[in-house]
Every structure is written in C-alpha cells, then in structure tokens.
PDB file of C-alpha atoms and ligand atoms in Angstrom:
ATOM      1  CA  UNK A   1      -0.821  -2.283  28.512  1.00  0.00           C
ATOM      2  CA  UNK A   2      -0.631  -5.981  27.844  1.00  0.00           C
ATOM      3  CA  UNK A   3      -1.012  -6.164  24.077  1.00  0.00           C
ATOM      4  CA  UNK A   4      -2.543  -9.630  24.395  1.00  0.00           C
ATOM      5  CA  UNK A   5      -5.542  -8.233  26.290  1.00  0.00           C
ATOM      6  CA  UNK A   6      -6.230  -5.445  23.837  1.00  0.00           C
ATOM      7  CA  UNK A   7      -8.422  -6.344  20.906  1.00  0.00           C
ATOM      8  CA  UNK A   8      -9.220  -3.510  18.534  1.00  0.00           C
ATOM      9  CA  UNK A   9      -6.925  -1.587  16.197  1.00  0.00           C
ATOM     10  CA  UNK A  10      -8.042   1.157  13.811  1.00  0.00           C
ATOM     11  CA  UNK A  11      -6.323   1.684  10.474  1.00  0.00           C
ATOM     12  CA  UNK A  12      -6.823   5.160   8.984  1.00  0.00           C
ATOM     13  CA  UNK A  13      -6.466   5.252   5.168  1.00  0.00           C
ATOM     14  CA  UNK A  14      -7.003   2.100   3.134  1.00  0.00           C
ATOM     15  CA  UNK A  15      -4.432   2.369   0.348  1.00  0.00           C
ATOM     16  CA  UNK A  16      -1.480   0.049  -0.187  1.00  0.00           C
ATOM     17  CA  UNK A  17       0.011   0.479   3.285  1.00  0.00           C
ATOM     18  CA  UNK A  18      -3.295   0.639   5.177  1.00  0.00           C
ATOM     19  CA  UNK A  19      -4.341  -2.680   3.655  1.00  0.00           C
ATOM     20  CA  UNK A  20      -0.963  -4.222   4.529  1.00  0.00           C
ATOM     21  CA  UNK A  21      -1.218  -3.120   8.162  1.00  0.00           C
ATOM     22  CA  UNK A  22      -4.776  -4.450   8.341  1.00  0.00           C
ATOM     23  CA  UNK A  23      -3.574  -7.849   7.070  1.00  0.00           C
ATOM     24  CA  UNK A  24      -0.727  -7.923   9.575  1.00  0.00           C
ATOM     25  CA  UNK A  25      -2.908  -6.978  12.544  1.00  0.00           C
ATOM     26  CA  UNK A  26      -5.613  -9.571  11.743  1.00  0.00           C
ATOM     27  CA  UNK A  27      -2.881 -12.184  11.312  1.00  0.00           C
ATOM     28  CA  UNK A  28      -2.091 -11.500  14.993  1.00  0.00           C
ATOM     29  CA  UNK A  29      -5.771 -11.995  15.938  1.00  0.00           C
ATOM     30  CA  UNK A  30      -6.726  -8.313  16.362  1.00  0.00           C
ATOM     31  CA  UNK A  31     -10.052  -6.874  15.288  1.00  0.00           C
ATOM     32  CA  UNK A  32      -9.215  -4.250  12.684  1.00  0.00           C
ATOM     33  CA  UNK A  33     -11.505  -1.346  11.847  1.00  0.00           C
ATOM     34  CA  UNK A  34     -10.577   0.326   8.569  1.00  0.00           C
ATOM     35  CA  UNK A  35     -11.480   3.952   7.874  1.00  0.00           C
ATOM     36  CA  UNK A  36     -11.039   5.956   4.680  1.00  0.00           C
ATOM     37  CA  UNK A  37     -12.411   9.407   3.926  1.00  0.00           C
ATOM     38  CA  UNK A  38     -13.262   8.392   0.360  1.00  0.00           C
ATOM     39  CA  UNK A  39     -16.756   6.896   0.754  1.00  0.00           C
ATOM     40  CA  UNK A  40     -16.785   3.186  -0.114  1.00  0.00           C
ATOM     41  CA  UNK A  41     -12.990   2.989  -0.235  1.00  0.00           C
ATOM     42  CA  UNK A  42     -12.575   1.018   2.996  1.00  0.00           C
ATOM     43  CA  UNK A  43     -15.211  -1.519   1.846  1.00  0.00           C
ATOM     44  CA  UNK A  44     -13.307  -1.937  -1.413  1.00  0.00           C
ATOM     45  CA  UNK A  45     -10.141  -2.426   0.603  1.00  0.00           C
ATOM     46  CA  UNK A  46     -11.688  -5.377   2.438  1.00  0.00           C
ATOM     47  CA  UNK A  47     -12.696  -6.989  -0.879  1.00  0.00           C
ATOM     48  CA  UNK A  48      -9.104  -6.598  -2.032  1.00  0.00           C
ATOM     49  CA  UNK A  49      -7.722  -7.975   1.257  1.00  0.00           C
ATOM     50  CA  UNK A  50     -10.061 -10.983   1.020  1.00  0.00           C
ATOM     51  CA  UNK A  51      -8.633 -11.837  -2.404  1.00  0.00           C
ATOM     52  CA  UNK A  52      -5.094 -11.582  -1.053  1.00  0.00           C
ATOM     53  CA  UNK A  53      -5.747 -13.627   2.089  1.00  0.00           C
ATOM     54  CA  UNK A  54      -7.309 -16.444   0.051  1.00  0.00           C
ATOM     55  CA  UNK A  55      -4.374 -16.442  -2.387  1.00  0.00           C
ATOM     56  CA  UNK A  56      -1.864 -16.419   0.461  1.00  0.00           C
ATOM     57  CA  UNK A  57      -3.639 -19.323   2.154  1.00  0.00           C
ATOM     58  CA  UNK A  58      -3.612 -21.345  -1.093  1.00  0.00           C
ATOM     59  CA  UNK A  59       0.120 -20.623  -1.454  1.00  0.00           C
ATOM     60  CA  UNK A  60       0.680 -21.615   2.220  1.00  0.00           C
ATOM     61  CA  UNK A  61       2.070 -18.145   2.844  1.00  0.00           C
ATOM     62  CA  UNK A  62      -0.652 -16.813   5.104  1.00  0.00           C
ATOM     63  CA  UNK A  63       0.804 -15.303   8.286  1.00  0.00           C
ATOM     64  CA  UNK A  64      -0.435 -16.113  11.795  1.00  0.00           C
ATOM     65  CA  UNK A  65      -2.312 -19.013  13.342  1.00  0.00           C
ATOM     66  CA  UNK A  66      -5.793 -18.227  11.979  1.00  0.00           C
ATOM     67  CA  UNK A  67      -7.331 -19.310   8.659  1.00  0.00           C
ATOM     68  CA  UNK A  68      -8.031 -16.740   5.926  1.00  0.00           C
ATOM     69  CA  UNK A  69     -11.760 -16.915   6.774  1.00  0.00           C
ATOM     70  CA  UNK A  70     -11.079 -16.311  10.470  1.00  0.00           C
ATOM     71  CA  UNK A  71      -8.798 -13.369   9.686  1.00  0.00           C
ATOM     72  CA  UNK A  72     -11.345 -11.894   7.289  1.00  0.00           C
ATOM     73  CA  UNK A  73     -14.017 -12.093   9.985  1.00  0.00           C
ATOM     74  CA  UNK A  74     -11.901  -9.735  12.140  1.00  0.00           C
ATOM     75  CA  UNK A  75     -12.112  -6.912   9.569  1.00  0.00           C
ATOM     76  CA  UNK A  76     -14.712  -4.163   9.351  1.00  0.00           C
ATOM     77  CA  UNK A  77     -14.958  -0.989   7.273  1.00  0.00           C
ATOM     78  CA  UNK A  78     -16.121   2.515   8.196  1.00  0.00           C
ATOM     79  CA  UNK A  79     -16.811   5.779   6.417  1.00  0.00           C
ATOM     80  CA  UNK A  80     -17.298   7.511   9.771  1.00  0.00           C
ATOM     81  CA  UNK A  81     -14.209   8.429  11.797  1.00  0.00           C
ATOM     82  CA  UNK A  82     -15.732   8.336  15.307  1.00  0.00           C
ATOM     83  CA  UNK A  83     -17.295   4.902  14.722  1.00  0.00           C
ATOM     84  CA  UNK A  84     -14.013   3.623  13.308  1.00  0.00           C
ATOM     85  CA  UNK A  85     -12.099   4.745  16.404  1.00  0.00           C
ATOM     86  CA  UNK A  86     -14.610   3.446  18.944  1.00  0.00           C
ATOM     87  CA  UNK A  87     -12.994   0.832  21.222  1.00  0.00           C
ATOM     88  CA  UNK A  88      -9.522   0.935  19.664  1.00  0.00           C
ATOM     89  CA  UNK A  89      -6.376   0.888  21.837  1.00  0.00           C
ATOM     90  CA  UNK A  90      -4.031   1.562  18.893  1.00  0.00           C
ATOM     91  CA  UNK A  91      -4.439   3.632  15.727  1.00  0.00           C
ATOM     92  CA  UNK A  92      -2.207   3.255  12.660  1.00  0.00           C
ATOM     93  CA  UNK A  93      -2.485   6.199  10.255  1.00  0.00           C
ATOM     94  CA  UNK A  94      -1.808   5.493   6.551  1.00  0.00           C
ATOM     95  CA  UNK A  95      -3.154   8.538   4.663  1.00  0.00           C
ATOM     96  CA  UNK A  96      -1.358  10.449   1.893  1.00  0.00           C
ATOM     97  CA  UNK A  97       2.229  11.505   2.591  1.00  0.00           C
ATOM     98  CA  UNK A  98       1.276  15.180   2.933  1.00  0.00           C
ATOM     99  CA  UNK A  99       2.040  17.046   6.136  1.00  0.00           C
ATOM    100  CA  UNK A 100      -1.221  19.045   6.274  1.00  0.00           C
ATOM    101  CA  UNK A 101      -3.339  15.939   5.620  1.00  0.00           C
ATOM    102  CA  UNK A 102      -1.615  14.046   8.423  1.00  0.00           C
ATOM    103  CA  UNK A 103      -1.702  16.967  10.852  1.00  0.00           C
ATOM    104  CA  UNK A 104      -5.406  17.456  10.304  1.00  0.00           C
ATOM    105  CA  UNK A 105      -6.417  13.778  10.570  1.00  0.00           C
ATOM    106  CA  UNK A 106      -4.513  13.435  13.874  1.00  0.00           C
ATOM    107  CA  UNK A 107      -6.144  16.611  15.146  1.00  0.00           C
ATOM    108  CA  UNK A 108      -9.586  15.187  14.224  1.00  0.00           C
ATOM    109  CA  UNK A 109      -8.816  11.799  15.738  1.00  0.00           C
ATOM    110  CA  UNK A 110      -7.892  13.175  19.128  1.00  0.00           C
ATOM    111  CA  UNK A 111     -11.507  14.246  19.725  1.00  0.00           C
ATOM    112  CA  UNK A 112     -12.729  10.653  19.479  1.00  0.00           C
ATOM    113  CA  UNK A 113     -10.129   8.593  21.382  1.00  0.00           C
ATOM    114  CA  UNK A 114      -9.575   7.978  25.098  1.00  0.00           C
ATOM    115  CA  UNK A 115      -6.463   9.287  26.820  1.00  0.00           C
ATOM    116  CA  UNK A 116      -4.487   6.023  26.671  1.00  0.00           C
ATOM    117  CA  UNK A 117      -4.995   5.337  22.975  1.00  0.00           C
ATOM    118  CA  UNK A 118      -1.733   5.206  21.006  1.00  0.00           C
ATOM    119  CA  UNK A 119      -1.592   7.267  17.807  1.00  0.00           C
ATOM    120  CA  UNK A 120       0.910   5.921  15.283  1.00  0.00           C
ATOM    121  CA  UNK A 121       1.815   7.240  11.828  1.00  0.00           C
ATOM    122  CA  UNK A 122       3.157   5.257   8.841  1.00  0.00           C
ATOM    123  CA  UNK A 123       4.949   8.286   7.414  1.00  0.00           C
ATOM    124  CA  UNK A 124       8.067   7.528   5.347  1.00  0.00           C
ATOM    125  CA  UNK A 125       9.684  10.945   5.412  1.00  0.00           C
ATOM    126  CA  UNK A 126       8.050  13.276   7.938  1.00  0.00           C
ATOM    127  CA  UNK A 127       9.481  13.617  11.443  1.00  0.00           C
ATOM    128  CA  UNK A 128       7.088  13.094  14.402  1.00  0.00           C
ATOM    129  CA  UNK A 129       7.461  16.664  15.725  1.00  0.00           C
ATOM    130  CA  UNK A 130       5.936  17.890  12.428  1.00  0.00           C
ATOM    131  CA  UNK A 131       3.291  15.172  12.003  1.00  0.00           C
ATOM    132  CA  UNK A 132       1.924  15.581  15.535  1.00  0.00           C
ATOM    133  CA  UNK A 133       2.243  19.348  15.939  1.00  0.00           C
ATOM    134  CA  UNK A 134      -1.565  19.773  16.074  1.00  0.00           C
ATOM    135  CA  UNK A 135      -2.088  17.011  18.650  1.00  0.00           C
ATOM    136  CA  UNK A 136      -2.570  18.152  22.263  1.00  0.00           C
ATOM    137  CA  UNK A 137      -1.206  15.062  24.055  1.00  0.00           C
ATOM    138  CA  UNK A 138       1.885  14.130  22.089  1.00  0.00           C
ATOM    139  CA  UNK A 139       3.167  11.676  24.691  1.00  0.00           C
ATOM    140  CA  UNK A 140       0.935   9.022  23.065  1.00  0.00           C
ATOM    141  CA  UNK A 141       2.230   9.631  19.521  1.00  0.00           C
ATOM    142  CA  UNK A 142       4.939   7.946  17.470  1.00  0.00           C
ATOM    143  CA  UNK A 143       5.889   6.998  13.923  1.00  0.00           C
ATOM    144  CA  UNK A 144       5.809   3.285  13.058  1.00  0.00           C
ATOM    145  CA  UNK A 145       7.478   3.269   9.655  1.00  0.00           C
ATOM    146  CA  UNK A 146       6.980   0.032   7.678  1.00  0.00           C
ATOM    147  CA  UNK A 147       9.020  -1.059   4.676  1.00  0.00           C
ATOM    148  CA  UNK A 148       7.184  -1.957   1.489  1.00  0.00           C
ATOM    149  CA  UNK A 149       5.887  -4.670   1.142  1.00  0.00           C
ATOM    150  CA  UNK A 150       5.249  -4.932   4.926  1.00  0.00           C
ATOM    151  CA  UNK A 151       3.684  -8.396   4.678  1.00  0.00           C
ATOM    152  CA  UNK A 152       7.078  -9.732   3.535  1.00  0.00           C
ATOM    153  CA  UNK A 153       9.565  -7.207   4.907  1.00  0.00           C
ATOM    154  CA  UNK A 154       9.351  -7.300   8.683  1.00  0.00           C
ATOM    155  CA  UNK A 155      11.297  -4.204   9.711  1.00  0.00           C
ATOM    156  CA  UNK A 156       9.318  -1.427  11.385  1.00  0.00           C
ATOM    157  CA  UNK A 157      11.138   1.714  12.546  1.00  0.00           C
ATOM    158  CA  UNK A 158       9.606   3.131  15.735  1.00  0.00           C
ATOM    159  CA  UNK A 159      10.408   6.835  15.981  1.00  0.00           C
ATOM    160  CA  UNK A 160       9.399   8.925  19.013  1.00  0.00           C
ATOM    161  CA  UNK A 161       8.234  12.510  19.194  1.00  0.00           C
ATOM    162  CA  UNK A 162      10.432  14.378  21.744  1.00  0.00           C
ATOM    163  CA  UNK A 163       7.484  14.047  24.165  1.00  0.00           C
ATOM    164  CA  UNK A 164       6.561  10.400  23.510  1.00  0.00           C
ATOM    165  CA  UNK A 165       6.188   8.303  26.682  1.00  0.00           C
ATOM    166  CA  UNK A 166       8.547   5.339  27.047  1.00  0.00           C
ATOM    167  CA  UNK A 167       5.527   3.115  27.783  1.00  0.00           C
ATOM    168  CA  UNK A 168       4.046   4.037  24.386  1.00  0.00           C
ATOM    169  CA  UNK A 169       7.243   2.941  22.623  1.00  0.00           C
ATOM    170  CA  UNK A 170       7.296  -0.305  24.645  1.00  0.00           C
ATOM    171  CA  UNK A 171       3.645  -1.158  23.956  1.00  0.00           C
ATOM    172  CA  UNK A 172       4.106  -0.524  20.241  1.00  0.00           C
ATOM    173  CA  UNK A 173       7.264  -2.637  20.233  1.00  0.00           C
ATOM    174  CA  UNK A 174       5.344  -5.473  21.897  1.00  0.00           C
ATOM    175  CA  UNK A 175       2.451  -5.139  19.450  1.00  0.00           C
ATOM    176  CA  UNK A 176       4.721  -5.215  16.389  1.00  0.00           C
ATOM    177  CA  UNK A 177       6.549  -8.229  17.779  1.00  0.00           C
ATOM    178  CA  UNK A 178       3.275 -10.003  18.511  1.00  0.00           C
ATOM    179  CA  UNK A 179       2.117  -9.665  14.890  1.00  0.00           C
ATOM    180  CA  UNK A 180       5.455 -11.049  13.689  1.00  0.00           C
ATOM    181  CA  UNK A 181       7.170  -7.831  12.549  1.00  0.00           C
ATOM    182  CA  UNK A 182      10.735  -6.857  13.524  1.00  0.00           C
ATOM    183  CA  UNK A 183      10.528  -3.476  15.277  1.00  0.00           C
ATOM    184  CA  UNK A 184      13.572  -1.287  15.956  1.00  0.00           C
ATOM    185  CA  UNK A 185      13.557   1.660  18.357  1.00  0.00           C
ATOM    186  CA  UNK A 186      15.051   5.012  17.410  1.00  0.00           C
ATOM    187  CA  UNK A 187      15.948   6.916  20.582  1.00  0.00           C
ATOM    188  CA  UNK A 188      15.184  10.275  19.002  1.00  0.00           C
ATOM    189  CA  UNK A 189      13.723  11.634  15.785  1.00  0.00           C
ATOM    190  CA  UNK A 190      15.974  12.315  12.821  1.00  0.00           C
ATOM    191  CA  UNK A 191      15.349  12.983   9.110  1.00  0.00           C
ATOM    192  CA  UNK A 192      15.312   9.747   7.120  1.00  0.00           C
ATOM    193  CA  UNK A 193      15.061   7.627  10.275  1.00  0.00           C
ATOM    194  CA  UNK A 194      17.659   4.795  10.222  1.00  0.00           C
ATOM    195  CA  UNK A 195      16.981   2.716   7.104  1.00  0.00           C
ATOM    196  CA  UNK A 196      16.941   5.597   4.643  1.00  0.00           C
ATOM    197  CA  UNK A 197      20.045   7.162   6.203  1.00  0.00           C
ATOM    198  CA  UNK A 198      22.018   3.939   5.829  1.00  0.00           C
ATOM    199  CA  UNK A 199      20.683   3.585   2.295  1.00  0.00           C
ATOM    200  CA  UNK A 200      21.703   7.174   1.528  1.00  0.00           C
ATOM    201  CA  UNK A 201      25.264   6.502   2.731  1.00  0.00           C
ATOM    202  CA  UNK A 202      25.521   3.459   0.436  1.00  0.00           C
ATOM    203  CA  UNK A 203      24.115   5.389  -2.515  1.00  0.00           C
ATOM    204  CA  UNK A 204      26.484   8.317  -1.887  1.00  0.00           C
ATOM    205  CA  UNK A 205      29.612   6.127  -1.866  1.00  0.00           C
ATOM    206  CA  UNK A 206      28.406   4.108  -4.894  1.00  0.00           C
ATOM    207  CA  UNK A 207      27.799   7.334  -6.780  1.00  0.00           C
ATOM    208  CA  UNK A 208      31.243   8.662  -5.781  1.00  0.00           C
ATOM    209  CA  UNK A 209      32.996   5.528  -7.069  1.00  0.00           C
ATOM    210  CA  UNK A 210      31.171   5.789 -10.395  1.00  0.00           C
ATOM    211  CA  UNK A 211      31.855   9.533 -10.711  1.00  0.00           C
ATOM    212  CA  UNK A 212      35.541   9.064  -9.896  1.00  0.00           C
ATOM    213  CA  UNK A 213      35.788   6.547 -12.726  1.00  0.00           C
ATOM    214  CA  UNK A 214      36.615   3.671 -10.379  1.00  0.00           C
ATOM    215  CA  UNK A 215      33.821   1.332 -11.451  1.00  0.00           C
ATOM    216  CA  UNK A 216      30.896   1.123 -13.899  1.00  0.00           C
ATOM    217  CA  UNK A 217      27.253   1.603 -12.947  1.00  0.00           C
ATOM    218  CA  UNK A 218      26.509  -2.041 -13.733  1.00  0.00           C
ATOM    219  CA  UNK A 219      29.399  -3.328 -11.650  1.00  0.00           C
ATOM    220  CA  UNK A 220      28.734  -1.205  -8.545  1.00  0.00           C
ATOM    221  CA  UNK A 221      25.254  -2.729  -8.503  1.00  0.00           C
ATOM    222  CA  UNK A 222      26.858  -6.181  -8.659  1.00  0.00           C
ATOM    223  CA  UNK A 223      29.027  -5.297  -5.652  1.00  0.00           C
ATOM    224  CA  UNK A 224      25.779  -5.069  -3.717  1.00  0.00           C
ATOM    225  CA  UNK A 225      23.603  -7.767  -5.331  1.00  0.00           C
ATOM    226  CA  UNK A 226      26.313 -10.445  -5.595  1.00  0.00           C
ATOM    227  CA  UNK A 227      28.359  -9.539  -2.542  1.00  0.00           C
ATOM    228  CA  UNK A 228      27.613  -7.138   0.250  1.00  0.00           C
ATOM    229  CA  UNK A 229      23.849  -7.494  -0.046  1.00  0.00           C
ATOM    230  CA  UNK A 230      24.021 -11.240   0.513  1.00  0.00           C
ATOM    231  CA  UNK A 231      25.995 -10.774   3.722  1.00  0.00           C
ATOM    232  CA  UNK A 232      23.735  -7.977   4.949  1.00  0.00           C
ATOM    233  CA  UNK A 233      20.677 -10.181   4.417  1.00  0.00           C
ATOM    234  CA  UNK A 234      21.936 -12.164   7.424  1.00  0.00           C
ATOM    235  CA  UNK A 235      24.099  -9.928   9.614  1.00  0.00           C
ATOM    236  CA  UNK A 236      24.351  -6.196  10.096  1.00  0.00           C
ATOM    237  CA  UNK A 237      27.376  -3.894   9.820  1.00  0.00           C
ATOM    238  CA  UNK A 238      28.108  -3.921  13.566  1.00  0.00           C
ATOM    239  CA  UNK A 239      28.175  -7.714  13.741  1.00  0.00           C
ATOM    240  CA  UNK A 240      30.307  -7.776  10.589  1.00  0.00           C
ATOM    241  CA  UNK A 241      32.844  -5.481  12.268  1.00  0.00           C
ATOM    242  CA  UNK A 242      32.746  -7.591  15.415  1.00  0.00           C
ATOM    243  CA  UNK A 243      33.576 -10.726  13.417  1.00  0.00           C
ATOM    244  CA  UNK A 244      36.231  -9.132  11.162  1.00  0.00           C
ATOM    245  CA  UNK A 245      39.326  -7.149  12.004  1.00  0.00           C
ATOM    246  CA  UNK A 246      37.785  -3.660  11.569  1.00  0.00           C
ATOM    247  CA  UNK A 247      40.929  -2.081   9.985  1.00  0.00           C
ATOM    248  CA  UNK A 248      40.700  -4.512   7.073  1.00  0.00           C
ATOM    249  CA  UNK A 249      37.146  -3.568   6.170  1.00  0.00           C
ATOM    250  CA  UNK A 250      37.550   0.162   6.802  1.00  0.00           C
ATOM    251  CA  UNK A 251      39.717   1.835   4.132  1.00  0.00           C
ATOM    252  CA  UNK A 252      41.424   5.104   5.085  1.00  0.00           C
ATOM    253  CA  UNK A 253      39.311   8.192   4.598  1.00  0.00           C
ATOM    254  CA  UNK A 254      35.924   6.494   4.834  1.00  0.00           C
ATOM    255  CA  UNK A 255      35.346   7.015   8.541  1.00  0.00           C
ATOM    256  CA  UNK A 256      35.027  10.239  10.470  1.00  0.00           C
ATOM    257  CA  UNK A 257      36.495  10.624  13.965  1.00  0.00           C
ATOM    258  CA  UNK A 258      33.431   9.516  15.857  1.00  0.00           C
ATOM    259  CA  UNK A 259      32.828   6.440  13.677  1.00  0.00           C
ATOM    260  CA  UNK A 260      36.341   5.160  14.233  1.00  0.00           C
ATOM    261  CA  UNK A 261      35.717   5.418  17.975  1.00  0.00           C
ATOM    262  CA  UNK A 262      32.589   3.348  17.455  1.00  0.00           C
ATOM    263  CA  UNK A 263      34.593   0.744  15.547  1.00  0.00           C
ATOM    264  CA  UNK A 264      37.037   0.538  18.466  1.00  0.00           C
ATOM    265  CA  UNK A 265      34.185  -0.043  20.882  1.00  0.00           C
ATOM    266  CA  UNK A 266      32.353  -2.547  18.724  1.00  0.00           C
ATOM    267  CA  UNK A 267      35.428  -4.622  18.011  1.00  0.00           C
ATOM    268  CA  UNK A 268      36.287  -5.110  21.695  1.00  0.00           C
TER     269      UNK A 268
HETATM  270  N1  NAD B 301       3.917   2.852  -0.364  1.00  0.00           N
HETATM  271  C1  NAD B 301       5.048   2.625   0.304  1.00  0.00           C
HETATM  272  O1  NAD B 301       5.983   2.008  -0.205  1.00  0.00           O
HETATM  273  C2  NAD B 301       5.190   3.099   1.718  1.00  0.00           C
HETATM  274  C3  NAD B 301       6.159   2.521   2.571  1.00  0.00           C
HETATM  275  C4  NAD B 301       6.242   2.973   3.897  1.00  0.00           C
HETATM  276  C5  NAD B 301       5.389   3.978   4.349  1.00  0.00           C
HETATM  277  N2  NAD B 301       4.479   4.524   3.490  1.00  0.00           N
HETATM  278  C6  NAD B 301       3.617   5.599   3.987  1.00  0.00           C
HETATM  279  O2  NAD B 301       2.313   5.103   4.224  1.00  0.00           O
HETATM  280  C7  NAD B 301       1.358   6.154   4.006  1.00  0.00           C
HETATM  281  C8  NAD B 301       0.285   5.666   3.038  1.00  0.00           C
HETATM  282  O3  NAD B 301       0.912   5.353   1.812  1.00  0.00           O
HETATM  283  P1  NAD B 301       0.172   4.481   0.681  1.00  0.00           P
HETATM  284  O4  NAD B 301       1.215   4.087  -0.291  1.00  0.00           O
HETATM  285  O5  NAD B 301      -0.684   3.438   1.304  1.00  0.00           O
HETATM  286  O6  NAD B 301      -0.771   5.609   0.022  1.00  0.00           O
HETATM  287  P2  NAD B 301      -2.078   5.402  -0.878  1.00  0.00           P
HETATM  288  O7  NAD B 301      -2.201   6.613  -1.715  1.00  0.00           O
HETATM  289  O8  NAD B 301      -2.053   4.054  -1.514  1.00  0.00           O
HETATM  290  O9  NAD B 301      -3.290   5.385   0.186  1.00  0.00           O
HETATM  291  C9  NAD B 301      -3.682   6.490   0.925  1.00  0.00           C
HETATM  292  C10 NAD B 301      -5.136   6.281   1.361  1.00  0.00           C
HETATM  293  O10 NAD B 301      -5.471   7.265   2.324  1.00  0.00           O
HETATM  294  C11 NAD B 301      -6.770   7.748   2.061  1.00  0.00           C
HETATM  295  N3  NAD B 301      -6.865   9.086   2.645  1.00  0.00           N
HETATM  296  C12 NAD B 301      -6.307  10.244   2.206  1.00  0.00           C
HETATM  297  N4  NAD B 301      -6.584  11.258   3.049  1.00  0.00           N
HETATM  298  C13 NAD B 301      -7.324  10.732   4.047  1.00  0.00           C
HETATM  299  C14 NAD B 301      -7.933  11.261   5.213  1.00  0.00           C
HETATM  300  N5  NAD B 301      -7.820  12.567   5.534  1.00  0.00           N
HETATM  301  N6  NAD B 301      -8.626  10.426   6.024  1.00  0.00           N
HETATM  302  C15 NAD B 301      -8.732   9.125   5.716  1.00  0.00           C
HETATM  303  N7  NAD B 301      -8.202   8.557   4.617  1.00  0.00           N
HETATM  304  C16 NAD B 301      -7.505   9.353   3.797  1.00  0.00           C
HETATM  305  C17 NAD B 301      -6.889   7.731   0.551  1.00  0.00           C
HETATM  306  O11 NAD B 301      -8.269   7.720   0.151  1.00  0.00           O
HETATM  307  C18 NAD B 301      -6.152   6.431   0.220  1.00  0.00           C
HETATM  308  O12 NAD B 301      -7.054   5.318   0.227  1.00  0.00           O
HETATM  309  C19 NAD B 301       2.148   7.369   3.541  1.00  0.00           C
HETATM  310  O13 NAD B 301       2.438   8.197   4.621  1.00  0.00           O
HETATM  311  C20 NAD B 301       3.423   6.747   3.006  1.00  0.00           C
HETATM  312  O14 NAD B 301       4.518   7.616   3.043  1.00  0.00           O
HETATM  313  C21 NAD B 301       4.342   4.109   2.204  1.00  0.00           C
HETATM  314  C1  NAG B 302      -1.451  11.583  27.469  1.00  0.00           C
HETATM  315  O1  NAG B 302      -1.076  10.338  26.905  1.00  0.00           O
HETATM  316  C2  NAG B 302      -0.448   9.454  27.810  1.00  0.00           C
HETATM  317  C3  NAG B 302       0.044   8.245  27.034  1.00  0.00           C
HETATM  318  O2  NAG B 302      -1.014   7.585  26.379  1.00  0.00           O
HETATM  319  C4  NAG B 302      -1.426   9.119  28.938  1.00  0.00           C
HETATM  320  O3  NAG B 302      -0.834   8.228  29.844  1.00  0.00           O
HETATM  321  C5  NAG B 302      -1.855  10.398  29.630  1.00  0.00           C
HETATM  322  O4  NAG B 302      -2.835  10.093  30.600  1.00  0.00           O
HETATM  323  C6  NAG B 302      -2.415  11.399  28.625  1.00  0.00           C
HETATM  324  N1  NAG B 302      -2.672  12.675  29.290  1.00  0.00           N
HETATM  325  C7  NAG B 302      -3.802  13.341  29.168  1.00  0.00           C
HETATM  326  C8  NAG B 302      -3.873  14.657  29.898  1.00  0.00           C
HETATM  327  O5  NAG B 302      -4.754  12.953  28.494  1.00  0.00           O
END
C-alpha cells in the first residue's frame, strides 16, 4: 500500500474517540465514512464535528492543509454497515470497550471488506488476540490505541495480533504519520500496552513512597508536575539515561537484573 493513493477510511462507532479519529483522518485529506449502530447517531456526530472544526479554524488550531469546509466535505454518515465499509482500505473501530461487542462487530465487518482491508481497533485495555478471536484472517488486524484527546495528544500505540502481517503494521504506521500522529510499534501484544505499563510503574512507586511515609500525597504529585513531568514532556527515559550517568539516577533496589543490563547498554 501507498497510503497517499488510498482514499477512504471507515470509522465504526461515533462516540468521543470515533469523532476524534474522523477529524484526524479528514485533516489528512481522507474521505471518512462514519458508521454507528444507533440510528441517527453518526449523522449527529457529523453535526458535532462540524461545530468543532469551525471553532478550531477560528482559533487557528485546525490540523492539516485543508479548510474546515473542505474537511467537512470529506465526511459522510451511515446507519448501514456494508455501505459504510464499501471502498475503504482501512477501518478504525471505536465501539464500546466490551469484548463481546468488539468481537461481534469485527466478525460482522469481515463479510463486507476485501482481503487487503486493514481492521484496526481503538481498544484501551483489550489485547488483540482477544479482540480479533472471531476474525478469520487475523493477519490484517491490529490495535491502534489513541490517547485522549487524540486531536491534541499525538501518540498512537500500534499493537499486533500474533498473526498480524508486518506490512499491515507498516501501512498503519505510515497512515498515522501522514495524518500527523506519532505512532509507536509494539513488537508483541502485552496487557496495558506500553503507555499504561509505564504509567502503572510510576503510580506504584509514588504510592509506595506515600505509604512508607517518605512524602505527602500533595508533594509526590509536585515531583511529577514541577519536575520529572517537565523533562519527560521533551525527552524519554532512555534518552535521559543516555545523557546522565545512569548510576546517579538509579537508586539501589529500584532496578531488577534485566533492567540494569539495559541501562548498561543504553549508556554506552
Ligand atoms: N475515551 C477515551 O479516553 C479513550 C481513549 C483511548 C481509547 N478509547 C477506546 O475507544 C473506544 C471508544 O470509546 P469512546 O470513549 O469513544 O466510547 P463512546 O461510548 O463515547 O462511543 C461508543 C460509540 O460506539 C457506538 N456503538 C456501540 N456498539 C456499536 C456497534 N456494535 N456498532 C457500531 N457502533 C456501536 C455507540 O453508539 C457509541 O456512539 C473504546 O474501545 C475505548 O476503550 C477511549
Ligand atoms: C489476509 O490478510 C492479509 C493482509 O491484509 C492479505 O494480504 C491476505 O491476502 C489475506 N488472506 C486471505 C486468505 O484473505
């Protein structure tokens, strides 16, 4: 695939995240067909998106090269799944975060799409092997996990099913980059993906310091908002270790065996 030649993307589910994806994809010049199984819901979504695009344009915060009117003209709404999927090369699913609902919509979708169409899920917490267990050809499936609000937070975690084709990951990476997001590739599926695992580690240590009576709740939050968070808004932990002497920023007892090997490697 050359993502510049492909034109139509279908968004399934027109809630908060579905509308955000639709706005991002039209900002990159794609035609976006929005489907929702609640009759009239996808039409309402377009009305809501129109309001937002106009406001963003007035605030000079509209993304992409096209005007709000041009972007709006790329949107269409559907109450019928097969019509919504017709012609699409990429499908972004944004229905409720319920395993059975996702499994069944992907099962239904597969009947209406050609063999090269990529099926992508927005799930926050479900691993691809569960989400796609009812799909026959899982090599075309992946999770593209956005961070709320996606229009302002660019990270998208791309998580493969064990059977996902490398070309599917690459095409999705190119698509996300083209619409101005910042995709990262996970090499295999894992609970929590990357962002929520890193967040969990920070929360666990913060909680431990509070519980051990080392610091107050208010002050541990300041450690992040007035210190570490400001650094991490610009550079990640690996680059931080590369720039600092790792022993100074790694107190005894924080790292396991394997992580200290990583630190050795990174700091070379
Ligand atoms: N809200 C967030 O912060 C956030 C962030 C990242 C990922 N996500 C994920 O994005 C997905 C959507 O979340 P949301 O916050 O937009 O939810 P939401 O409740 O706002 O919207 C869900 C939409 O899906 C529609 N829907 C439900 N079942 C459907 C079906 N079978 N077919 C078609 N449409 C259906 C509903 O009518 C509704 O319009 C979830 O998987 C969620 O975990 C959410
Ligand atoms: C399965 O999906 C892949 C990736 O989209 C595609 O290349 C392949 O042709 C599909 N196989 C079948 C049997 O449809």
